[in-house]
Coordinates of C-alpha atoms and ligand atoms in Angstrom, one line a residue:
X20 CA -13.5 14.4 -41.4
X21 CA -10.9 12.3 -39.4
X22 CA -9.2 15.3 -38.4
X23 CA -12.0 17.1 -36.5
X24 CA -11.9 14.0 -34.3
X25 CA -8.4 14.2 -33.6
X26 CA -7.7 16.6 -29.9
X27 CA -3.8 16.6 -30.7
X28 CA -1.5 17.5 -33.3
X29 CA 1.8 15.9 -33.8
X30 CA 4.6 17.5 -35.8
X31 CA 7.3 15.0 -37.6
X32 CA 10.4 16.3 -39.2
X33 CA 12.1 13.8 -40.9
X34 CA 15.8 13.4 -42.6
X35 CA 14.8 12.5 -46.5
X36 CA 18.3 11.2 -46.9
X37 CA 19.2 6.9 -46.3
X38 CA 17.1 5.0 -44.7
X39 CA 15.9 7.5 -42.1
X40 CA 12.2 8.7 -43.1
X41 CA 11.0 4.8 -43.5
X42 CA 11.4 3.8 -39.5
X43 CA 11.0 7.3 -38.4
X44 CA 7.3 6.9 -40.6
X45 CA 7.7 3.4 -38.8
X46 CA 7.4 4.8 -35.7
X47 CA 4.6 7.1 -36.6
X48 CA 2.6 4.7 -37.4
X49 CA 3.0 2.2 -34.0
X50 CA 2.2 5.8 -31.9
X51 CA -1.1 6.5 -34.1
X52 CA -2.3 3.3 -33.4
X53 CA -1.4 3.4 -30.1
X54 CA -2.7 7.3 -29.8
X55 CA -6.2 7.3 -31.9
X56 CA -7.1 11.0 -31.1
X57 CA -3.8 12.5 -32.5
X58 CA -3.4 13.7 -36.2
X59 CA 0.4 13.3 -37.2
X60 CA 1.9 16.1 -39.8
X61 CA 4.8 14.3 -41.3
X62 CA 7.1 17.0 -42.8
X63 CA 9.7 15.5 -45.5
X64 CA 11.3 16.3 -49.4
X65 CA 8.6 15.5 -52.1
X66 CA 10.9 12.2 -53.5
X67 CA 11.3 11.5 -49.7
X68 CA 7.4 11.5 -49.0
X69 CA 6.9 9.6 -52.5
X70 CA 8.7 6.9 -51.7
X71 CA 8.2 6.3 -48.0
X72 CA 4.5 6.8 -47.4
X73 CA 2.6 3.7 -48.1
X74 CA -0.5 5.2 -49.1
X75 CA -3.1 7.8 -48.4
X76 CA -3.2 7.2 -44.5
X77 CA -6.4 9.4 -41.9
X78 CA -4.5 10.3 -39.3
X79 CA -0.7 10.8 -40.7
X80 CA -0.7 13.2 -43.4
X81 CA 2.6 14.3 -45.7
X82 CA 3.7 17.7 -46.4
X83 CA 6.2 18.2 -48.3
X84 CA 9.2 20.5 -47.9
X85 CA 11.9 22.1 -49.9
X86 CA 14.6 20.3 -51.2
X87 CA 17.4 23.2 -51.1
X88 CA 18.2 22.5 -54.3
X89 CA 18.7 25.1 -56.6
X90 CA 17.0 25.9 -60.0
X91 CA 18.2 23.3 -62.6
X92 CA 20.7 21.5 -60.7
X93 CA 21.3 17.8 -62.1
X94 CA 22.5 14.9 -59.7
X95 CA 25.5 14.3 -60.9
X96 CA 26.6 11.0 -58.6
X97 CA 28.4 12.2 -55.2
X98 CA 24.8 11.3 -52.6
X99 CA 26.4 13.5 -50.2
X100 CA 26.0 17.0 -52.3
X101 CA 22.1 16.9 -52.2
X102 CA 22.7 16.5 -48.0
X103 CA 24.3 19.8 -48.0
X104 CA 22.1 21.6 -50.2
X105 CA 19.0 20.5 -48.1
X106 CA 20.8 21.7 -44.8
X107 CA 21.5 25.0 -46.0
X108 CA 17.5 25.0 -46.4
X109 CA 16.9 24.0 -42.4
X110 CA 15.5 24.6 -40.3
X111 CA 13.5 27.6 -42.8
X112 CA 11.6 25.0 -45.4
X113 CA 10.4 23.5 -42.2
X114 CA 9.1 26.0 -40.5
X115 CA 7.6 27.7 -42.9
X116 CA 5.2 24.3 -43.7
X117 CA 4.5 24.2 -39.8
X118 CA 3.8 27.4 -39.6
X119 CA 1.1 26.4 -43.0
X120 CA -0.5 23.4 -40.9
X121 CA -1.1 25.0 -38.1
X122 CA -3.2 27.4 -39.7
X123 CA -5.0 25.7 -42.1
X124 CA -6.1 22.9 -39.2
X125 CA -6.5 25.5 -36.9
X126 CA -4.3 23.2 -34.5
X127 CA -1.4 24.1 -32.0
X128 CA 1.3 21.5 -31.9
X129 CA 1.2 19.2 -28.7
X130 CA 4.7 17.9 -29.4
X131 CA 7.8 18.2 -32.1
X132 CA 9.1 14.6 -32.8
X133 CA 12.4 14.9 -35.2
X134 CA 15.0 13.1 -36.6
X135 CA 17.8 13.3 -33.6
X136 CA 20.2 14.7 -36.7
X137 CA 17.6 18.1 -36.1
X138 CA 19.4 19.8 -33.4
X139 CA 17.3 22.6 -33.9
X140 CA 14.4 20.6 -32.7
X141 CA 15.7 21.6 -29.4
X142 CA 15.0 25.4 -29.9
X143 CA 11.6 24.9 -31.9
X144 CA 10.3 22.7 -29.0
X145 CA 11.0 25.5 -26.6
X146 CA 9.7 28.3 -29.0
X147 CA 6.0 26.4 -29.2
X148 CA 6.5 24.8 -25.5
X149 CA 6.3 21.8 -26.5
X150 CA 7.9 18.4 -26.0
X151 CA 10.6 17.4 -28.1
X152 CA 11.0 13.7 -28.9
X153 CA 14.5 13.0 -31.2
X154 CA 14.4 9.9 -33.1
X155 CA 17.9 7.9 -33.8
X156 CA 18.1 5.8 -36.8
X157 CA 21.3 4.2 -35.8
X158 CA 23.1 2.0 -33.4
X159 CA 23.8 3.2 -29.7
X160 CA 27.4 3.3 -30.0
X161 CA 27.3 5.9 -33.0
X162 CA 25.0 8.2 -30.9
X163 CA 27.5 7.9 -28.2
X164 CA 30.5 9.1 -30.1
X165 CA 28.4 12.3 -31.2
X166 CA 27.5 13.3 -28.1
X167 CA 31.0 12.2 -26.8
X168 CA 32.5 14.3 -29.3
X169 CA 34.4 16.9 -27.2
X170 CA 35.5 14.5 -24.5
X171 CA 36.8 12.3 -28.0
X172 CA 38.2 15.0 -29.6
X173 CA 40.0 16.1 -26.7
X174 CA 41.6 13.3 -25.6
X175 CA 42.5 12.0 -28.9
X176 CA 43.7 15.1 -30.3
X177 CA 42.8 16.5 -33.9
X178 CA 43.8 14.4 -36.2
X179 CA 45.6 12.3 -33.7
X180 CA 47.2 8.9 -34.3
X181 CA 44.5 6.6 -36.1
X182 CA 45.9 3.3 -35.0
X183 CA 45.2 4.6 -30.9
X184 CA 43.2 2.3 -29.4
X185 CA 39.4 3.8 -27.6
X186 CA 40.1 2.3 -24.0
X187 CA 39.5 5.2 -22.3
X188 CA 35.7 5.0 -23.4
X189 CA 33.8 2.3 -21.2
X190 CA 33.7 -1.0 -23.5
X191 CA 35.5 1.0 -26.5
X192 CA 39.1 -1.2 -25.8
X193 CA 38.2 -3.3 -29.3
X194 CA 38.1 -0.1 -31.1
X195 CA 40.4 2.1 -32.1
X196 CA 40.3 6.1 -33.4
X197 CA 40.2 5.0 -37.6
X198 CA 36.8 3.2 -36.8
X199 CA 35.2 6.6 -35.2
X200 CA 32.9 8.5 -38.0
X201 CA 34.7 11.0 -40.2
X202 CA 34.9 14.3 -38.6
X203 CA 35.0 13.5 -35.3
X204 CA 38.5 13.5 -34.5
X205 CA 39.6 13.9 -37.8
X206 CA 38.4 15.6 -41.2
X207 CA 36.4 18.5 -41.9
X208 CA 34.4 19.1 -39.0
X209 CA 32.8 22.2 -41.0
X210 CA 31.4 19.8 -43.5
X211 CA 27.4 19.7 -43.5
X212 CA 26.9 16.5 -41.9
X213 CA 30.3 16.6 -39.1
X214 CA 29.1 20.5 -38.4
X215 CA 25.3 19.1 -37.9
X216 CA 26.3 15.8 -35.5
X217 CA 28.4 17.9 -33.2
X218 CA 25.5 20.0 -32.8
X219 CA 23.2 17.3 -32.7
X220 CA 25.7 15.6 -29.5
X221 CA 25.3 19.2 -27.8
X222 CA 21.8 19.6 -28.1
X223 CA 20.3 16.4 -27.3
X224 CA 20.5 16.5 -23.7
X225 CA 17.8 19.0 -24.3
X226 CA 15.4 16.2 -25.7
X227 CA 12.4 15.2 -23.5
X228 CA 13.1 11.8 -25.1
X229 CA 15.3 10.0 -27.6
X230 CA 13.7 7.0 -29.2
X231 CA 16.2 4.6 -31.0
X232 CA 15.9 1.3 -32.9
X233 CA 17.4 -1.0 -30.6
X234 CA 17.2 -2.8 -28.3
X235 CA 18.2 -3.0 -24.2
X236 CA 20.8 -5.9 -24.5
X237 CA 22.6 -5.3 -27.9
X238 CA 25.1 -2.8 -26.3
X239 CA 24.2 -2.7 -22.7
X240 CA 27.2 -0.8 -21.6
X241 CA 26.7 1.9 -24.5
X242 CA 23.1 2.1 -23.5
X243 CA 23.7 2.1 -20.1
X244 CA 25.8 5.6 -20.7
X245 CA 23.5 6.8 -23.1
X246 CA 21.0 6.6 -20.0
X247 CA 22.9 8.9 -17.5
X248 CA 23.8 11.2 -20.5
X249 CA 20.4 12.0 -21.8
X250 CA 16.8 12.7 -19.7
X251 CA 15.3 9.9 -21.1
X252 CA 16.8 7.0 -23.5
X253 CA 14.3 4.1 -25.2
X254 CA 15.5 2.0 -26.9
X255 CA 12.3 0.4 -28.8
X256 CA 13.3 -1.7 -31.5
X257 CA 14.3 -3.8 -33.6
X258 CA 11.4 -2.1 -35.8
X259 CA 12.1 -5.1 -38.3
X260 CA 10.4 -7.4 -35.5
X261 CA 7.8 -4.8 -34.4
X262 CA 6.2 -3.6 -38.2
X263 CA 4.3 -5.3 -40.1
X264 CA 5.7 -4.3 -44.0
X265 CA 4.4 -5.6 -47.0
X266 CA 6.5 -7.7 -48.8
X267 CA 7.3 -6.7 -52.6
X268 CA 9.0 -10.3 -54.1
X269 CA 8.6 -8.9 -58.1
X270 CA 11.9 -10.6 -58.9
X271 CA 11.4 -14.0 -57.3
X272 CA 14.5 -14.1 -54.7
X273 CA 12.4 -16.4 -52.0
X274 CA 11.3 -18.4 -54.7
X275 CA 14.6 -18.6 -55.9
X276 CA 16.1 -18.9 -52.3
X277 CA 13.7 -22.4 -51.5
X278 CA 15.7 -23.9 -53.9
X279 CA 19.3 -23.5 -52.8
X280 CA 20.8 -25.7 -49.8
X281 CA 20.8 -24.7 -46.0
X282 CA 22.9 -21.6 -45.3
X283 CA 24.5 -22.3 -48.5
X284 CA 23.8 -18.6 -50.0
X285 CA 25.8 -15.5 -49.9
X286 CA 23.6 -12.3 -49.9
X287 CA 24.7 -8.7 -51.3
X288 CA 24.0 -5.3 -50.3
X289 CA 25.4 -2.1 -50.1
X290 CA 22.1 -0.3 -48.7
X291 CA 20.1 2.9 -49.9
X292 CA 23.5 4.8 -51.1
X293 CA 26.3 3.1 -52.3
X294 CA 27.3 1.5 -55.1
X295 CA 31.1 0.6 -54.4
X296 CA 33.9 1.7 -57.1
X297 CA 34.3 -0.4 -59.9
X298 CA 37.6 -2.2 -59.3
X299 CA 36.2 -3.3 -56.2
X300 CA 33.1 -4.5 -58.3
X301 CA 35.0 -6.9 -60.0
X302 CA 36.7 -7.5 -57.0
X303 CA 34.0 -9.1 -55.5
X304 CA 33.1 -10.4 -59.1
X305 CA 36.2 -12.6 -59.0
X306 CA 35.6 -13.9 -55.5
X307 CA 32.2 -14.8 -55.9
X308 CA 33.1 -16.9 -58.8
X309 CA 36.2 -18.5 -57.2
X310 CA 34.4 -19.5 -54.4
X311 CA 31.9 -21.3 -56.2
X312 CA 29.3 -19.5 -53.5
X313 CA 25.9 -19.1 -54.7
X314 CA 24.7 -15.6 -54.7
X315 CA 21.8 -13.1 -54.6
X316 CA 23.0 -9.1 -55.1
X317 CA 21.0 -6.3 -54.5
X318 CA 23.0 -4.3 -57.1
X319 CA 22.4 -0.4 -57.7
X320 CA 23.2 0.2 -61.5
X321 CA 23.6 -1.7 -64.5
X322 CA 25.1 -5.0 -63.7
X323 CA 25.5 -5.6 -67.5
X324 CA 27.8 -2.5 -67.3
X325 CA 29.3 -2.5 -64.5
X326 CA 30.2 -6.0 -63.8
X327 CA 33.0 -8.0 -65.5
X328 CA 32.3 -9.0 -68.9
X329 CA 31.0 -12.8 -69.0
X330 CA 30.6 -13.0 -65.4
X331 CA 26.1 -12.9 -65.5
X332 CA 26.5 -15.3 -67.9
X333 CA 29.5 -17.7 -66.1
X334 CA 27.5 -16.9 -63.0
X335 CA 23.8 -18.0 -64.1
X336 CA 23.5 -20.9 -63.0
X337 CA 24.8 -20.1 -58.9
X338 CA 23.9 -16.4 -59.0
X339 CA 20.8 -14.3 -59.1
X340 CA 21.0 -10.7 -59.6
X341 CA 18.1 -7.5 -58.4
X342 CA 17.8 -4.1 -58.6
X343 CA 16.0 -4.4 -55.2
X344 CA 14.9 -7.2 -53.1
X345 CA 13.0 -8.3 -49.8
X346 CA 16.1 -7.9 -47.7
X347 CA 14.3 -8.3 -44.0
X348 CA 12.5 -11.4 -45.5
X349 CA 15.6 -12.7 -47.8
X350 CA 17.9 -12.7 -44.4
X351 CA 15.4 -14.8 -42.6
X352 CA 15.3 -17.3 -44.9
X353 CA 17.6 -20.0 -43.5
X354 CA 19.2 -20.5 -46.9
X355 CA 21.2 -17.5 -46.9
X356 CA 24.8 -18.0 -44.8
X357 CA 26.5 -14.9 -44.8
X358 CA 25.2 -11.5 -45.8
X359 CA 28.1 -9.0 -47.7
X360 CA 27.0 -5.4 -47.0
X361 CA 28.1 -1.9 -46.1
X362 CA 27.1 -1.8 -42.2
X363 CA 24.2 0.7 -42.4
X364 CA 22.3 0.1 -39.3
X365 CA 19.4 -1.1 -40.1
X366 CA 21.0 -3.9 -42.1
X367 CA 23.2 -4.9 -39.0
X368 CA 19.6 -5.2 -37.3
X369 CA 17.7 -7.2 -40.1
X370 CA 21.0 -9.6 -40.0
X371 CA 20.7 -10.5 -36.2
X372 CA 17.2 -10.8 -36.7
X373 CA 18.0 -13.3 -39.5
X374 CA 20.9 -15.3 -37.7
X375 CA 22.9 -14.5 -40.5
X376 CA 26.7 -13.3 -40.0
X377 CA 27.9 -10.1 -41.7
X378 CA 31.2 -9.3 -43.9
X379 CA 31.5 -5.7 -44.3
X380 CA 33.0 -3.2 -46.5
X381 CA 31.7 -0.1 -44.8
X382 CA 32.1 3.5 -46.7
X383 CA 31.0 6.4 -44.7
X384 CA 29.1 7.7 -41.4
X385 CA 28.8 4.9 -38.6
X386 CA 29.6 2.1 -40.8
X387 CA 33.1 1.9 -39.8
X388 CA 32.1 1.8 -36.4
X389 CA 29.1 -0.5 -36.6
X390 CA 31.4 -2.9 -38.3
X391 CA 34.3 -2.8 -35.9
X392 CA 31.8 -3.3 -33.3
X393 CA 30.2 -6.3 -34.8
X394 CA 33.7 -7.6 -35.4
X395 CA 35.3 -7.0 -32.3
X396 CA 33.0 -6.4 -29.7
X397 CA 29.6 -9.0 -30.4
X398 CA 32.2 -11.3 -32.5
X399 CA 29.1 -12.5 -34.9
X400 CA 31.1 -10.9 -38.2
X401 CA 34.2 -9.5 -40.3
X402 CA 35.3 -6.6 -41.8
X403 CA 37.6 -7.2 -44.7
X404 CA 41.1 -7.0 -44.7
X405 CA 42.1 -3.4 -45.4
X406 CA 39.3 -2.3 -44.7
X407 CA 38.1 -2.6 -49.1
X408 CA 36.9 -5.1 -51.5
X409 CA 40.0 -7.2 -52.9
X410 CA 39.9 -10.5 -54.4
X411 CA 42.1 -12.5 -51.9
X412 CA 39.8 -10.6 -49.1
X413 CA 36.6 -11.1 -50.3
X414 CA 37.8 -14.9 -50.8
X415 CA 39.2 -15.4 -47.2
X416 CA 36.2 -13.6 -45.0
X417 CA 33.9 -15.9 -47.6
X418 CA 35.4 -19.4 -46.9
X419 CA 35.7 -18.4 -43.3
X420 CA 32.4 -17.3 -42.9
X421 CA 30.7 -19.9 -44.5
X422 CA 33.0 -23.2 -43.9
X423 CA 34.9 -22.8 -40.8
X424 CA 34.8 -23.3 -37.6
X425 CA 35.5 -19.5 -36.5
X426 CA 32.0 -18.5 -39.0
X427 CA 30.1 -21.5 -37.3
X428 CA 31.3 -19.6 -33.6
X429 CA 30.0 -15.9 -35.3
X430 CA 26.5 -17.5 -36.3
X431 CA 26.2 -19.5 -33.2
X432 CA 26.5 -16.2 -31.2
X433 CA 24.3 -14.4 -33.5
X434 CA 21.7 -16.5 -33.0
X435 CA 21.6 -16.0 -29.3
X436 CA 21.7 -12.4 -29.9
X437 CA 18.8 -12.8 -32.2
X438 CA 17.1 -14.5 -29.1
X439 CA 17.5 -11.4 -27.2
X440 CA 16.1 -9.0 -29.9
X441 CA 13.0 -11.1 -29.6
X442 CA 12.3 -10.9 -26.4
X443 CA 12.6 -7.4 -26.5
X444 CA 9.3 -6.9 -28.3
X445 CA 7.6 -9.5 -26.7
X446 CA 4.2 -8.9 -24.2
X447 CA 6.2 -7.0 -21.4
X448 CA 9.6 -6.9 -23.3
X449 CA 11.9 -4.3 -22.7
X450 CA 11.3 -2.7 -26.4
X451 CA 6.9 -3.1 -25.3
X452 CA 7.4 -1.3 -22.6
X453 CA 10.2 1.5 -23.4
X454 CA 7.6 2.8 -26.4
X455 CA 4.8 2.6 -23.5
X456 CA 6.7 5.1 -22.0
X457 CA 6.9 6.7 -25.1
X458 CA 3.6 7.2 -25.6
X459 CA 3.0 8.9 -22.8
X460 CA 5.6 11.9 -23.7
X461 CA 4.6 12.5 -26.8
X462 CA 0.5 12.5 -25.4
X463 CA 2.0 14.5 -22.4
X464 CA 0.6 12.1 -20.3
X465 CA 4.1 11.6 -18.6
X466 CA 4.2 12.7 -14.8
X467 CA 8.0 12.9 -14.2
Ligands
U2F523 C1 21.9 5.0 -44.0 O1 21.8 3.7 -44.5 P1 21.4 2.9 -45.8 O2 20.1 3.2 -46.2 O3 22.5 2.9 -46.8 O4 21.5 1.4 -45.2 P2 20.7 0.6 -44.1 O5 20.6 1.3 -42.8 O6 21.4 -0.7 -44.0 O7 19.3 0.4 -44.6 C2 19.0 -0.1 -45.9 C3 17.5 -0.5 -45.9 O8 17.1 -0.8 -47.2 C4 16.5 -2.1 -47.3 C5 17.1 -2.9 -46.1 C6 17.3 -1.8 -45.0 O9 16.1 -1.7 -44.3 O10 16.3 -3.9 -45.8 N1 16.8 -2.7 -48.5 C7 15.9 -3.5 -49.1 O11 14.8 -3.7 -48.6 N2 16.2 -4.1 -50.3 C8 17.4 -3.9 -51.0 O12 17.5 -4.5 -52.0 C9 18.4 -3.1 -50.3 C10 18.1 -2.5 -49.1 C11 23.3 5.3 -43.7 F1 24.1 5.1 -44.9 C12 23.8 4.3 -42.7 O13 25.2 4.6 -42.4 C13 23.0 4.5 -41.4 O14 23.4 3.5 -40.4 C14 21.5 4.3 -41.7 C15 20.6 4.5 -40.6 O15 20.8 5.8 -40.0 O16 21.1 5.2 -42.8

């Protein structure tokens, strides 16, 4: 048995909500290959574990956690109620599976690697002396703000003026307060997932290590501050350029995309979550068809329902429409000329690594923010105008991205930011040689 070879024993807890098991399992599986004598525990939700892990795997073994939910409850649409149930159920359904593992391997944990949302992790670390690695999902700039938050709130005031500008923050002066997360300044910091960051921005600097999925030059300043803040800050991304992931094509979008002209196609997503309301559906219904783009959505639903009537016919011939699709291989195709999405981070990621320039319609969490800085700050995309999907919006950021000499500027500089996320995880690259450093925490190999 694999497992009496193994000398440590590594405990994951991941976040079964967005994308945030997939790269966390990601990175899991780059540090058992890199660390062949450890047996990883990956702790998740049942649906979490059933849809991230790939298949039955030695050395990296699920166990699945409770959900919080209670007896009989039905989803009834709103993504963010099953969030709160789960965190009344933390950090409890967790340890009481560790607790499980340990005994039935008979193996002590060496070190706790969570999901950086896990303040907790701080405490559990110390209680089984242990390192404890925290694993960010999303850009440097959003961790920032969270463990910024009292300085922020502070300053700003609660519920201060939206329109006030961030230039009191180091590289912030394109920002202003209405593109900082909810509950950060504003809105219920109570909530589950406000009440959980703050606490995550205080306990951090208790982390041996924080591992992100980025890379050293998308952000330097941020990073840079991120660095004095925190013991020890690696950035070792993008995981899109650094994992191998099978590619599952069942609806034909590459074939589909060979056939369509250079940079000529627009590409829809709204990520893991969302689907947006319906008049901003048709919204973007409208503007697809005026602007005689052709299209591939990702679409979450029933497009025969919740589409305009006629438009999957009148669209046919230009448009192609998924319930899921290749996204890391669809934005590398060079067909594809502007990608329409919600700003989830690791969609921002898979663009750059694509060339392609975003427009965003971002709805909750660090989407905002990702999509002010990508406007403002990088200059390689748009948000829309009003911050929602309108016909005359969706039209504008369209032609401009795609036919103007202001979108040709955005995917000229995208593509020299793609540059740099590649020679981040090349032999010797910054992202190579942060998760060396990795390694040795989480096999305590570190001498500090
Ligand atoms: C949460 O993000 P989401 O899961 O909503 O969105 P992304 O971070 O952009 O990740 C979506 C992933 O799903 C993939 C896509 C991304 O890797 O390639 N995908 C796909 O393969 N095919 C499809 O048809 C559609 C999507 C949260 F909402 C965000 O605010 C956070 O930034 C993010 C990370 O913490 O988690």
């Amino acid at each position: 048995e694999s497992q009496t070879q193994t000398s440590k024993h590594i405990a994951v807890l991941a976040f079964p909500f967005g994308t945030h098991a997939a790269p966390l399992l990601n990175l899991v599986l780059q540090l058992s290959q890199a660390c062949p004598d450890t047996l990883f525990s990956f702790l998740s939700t049942q649906q979490s574990n059933s849809s991230t892990f790939p298949m039955k795997l030695d050395k990296v073994k699920p166990f699945d956690v409770w959900d919080g939910l209670p007896e009989g409850y039905r989803f009834g649409g709103n993504p963010h109620e099953p969030v709160g149930y789960f965190l009344k159920a933390v950090p409890g359904n967790f340890t009481e599976v560790l607790d499980r593992v340990v005994a039935e391997t008979g193996k002590p944990i060496d070190c706790l690697i969570t999901d950086a949302f896990y303040a907790f992790g701080a405490d559990l670390a110390d209680e089984l002396s242990v390192p404890w690695v925290a694993f960010w999902t999303a850009g440097p700039r959003a961790l920032f703000v969270h463990a910024d938050t009292d300085f922020i709130r502070r300053h700003v005031g609660v519920n201060g003026p939206q329109d006030m500008p961030l230039d009191f923050l180091p590289d912030f002066s394109g920002l202003r307060v209405a593109d900082l997360p909810g509950g950060i300044t504003s809105g219920d910091f109570d909530a589950p997932v406000p009440a959980l960051l703050h606490k995550m921005g205080q306990a951090l600097p208790r982390a041996t290590a924080i591992a992100a999925n980025s890379y050293e030059d998308l952000d330097n300043t941020v990073v840079n501050m991120l660095k004095l803040r925190f013991s020890m800050y690696l950035n070792i991304g993008p995981f899109n350029l650094v994992s191998s992931s099978t590619v599952d094509d069942s609806h034909g979008c590459l074939d589909w995309l060979s056939k369509q002209e250079q940079a000529s196609v627009v590409y829809i997503s709204f990520g893991s979550v969302i689907t947006p309301p319906p008049h901003e559906l048709q919204a973007l219904s409208e503007a697809l068809e005026e602007s005689e783009c052709p299209f591939l959505w990702s679409f979450r639903g029933d497009p025969e329902k919740q589409l305009p009537s006629g438009f999957l016919e009148r669209t046919r011939p230009k448009g192609k429409i998924v319930p899921w699709a290749p996204q890391q291989k669809i934005l590398e195709h060079s067909s594809v000329g502007a990608f329409v999405s919600h700003g989830g981070w690791n969609s921002v990621l898979e663009s750059i690594v694509g060339g392609v320039p975003m427009i965003f319609r971002p709805f909750f969490g660090d989407q905002t923010l990702n999509t002010r800085t990508v406007e403002a700050v990088w200059g390689f995309g748009l948000g829309l105008e009003g911050g929602t999907l309108t016909k005359e919006g969706a039209v504008k950021a369209l032609k401009l991205t795609m036919c103007s000499e202001q979108g040709k500027k955005m995917r000229d500089r995208i593509g020299q930011q793609k540059e740099l996320a590649y020679n981040a995880v090349k032999p010797n690259g910054s992202s190579v040689e942060n998760f060396k450093t990795l390694v040795k925490v989480v096999s305590n190999k570190l001498t500090l």
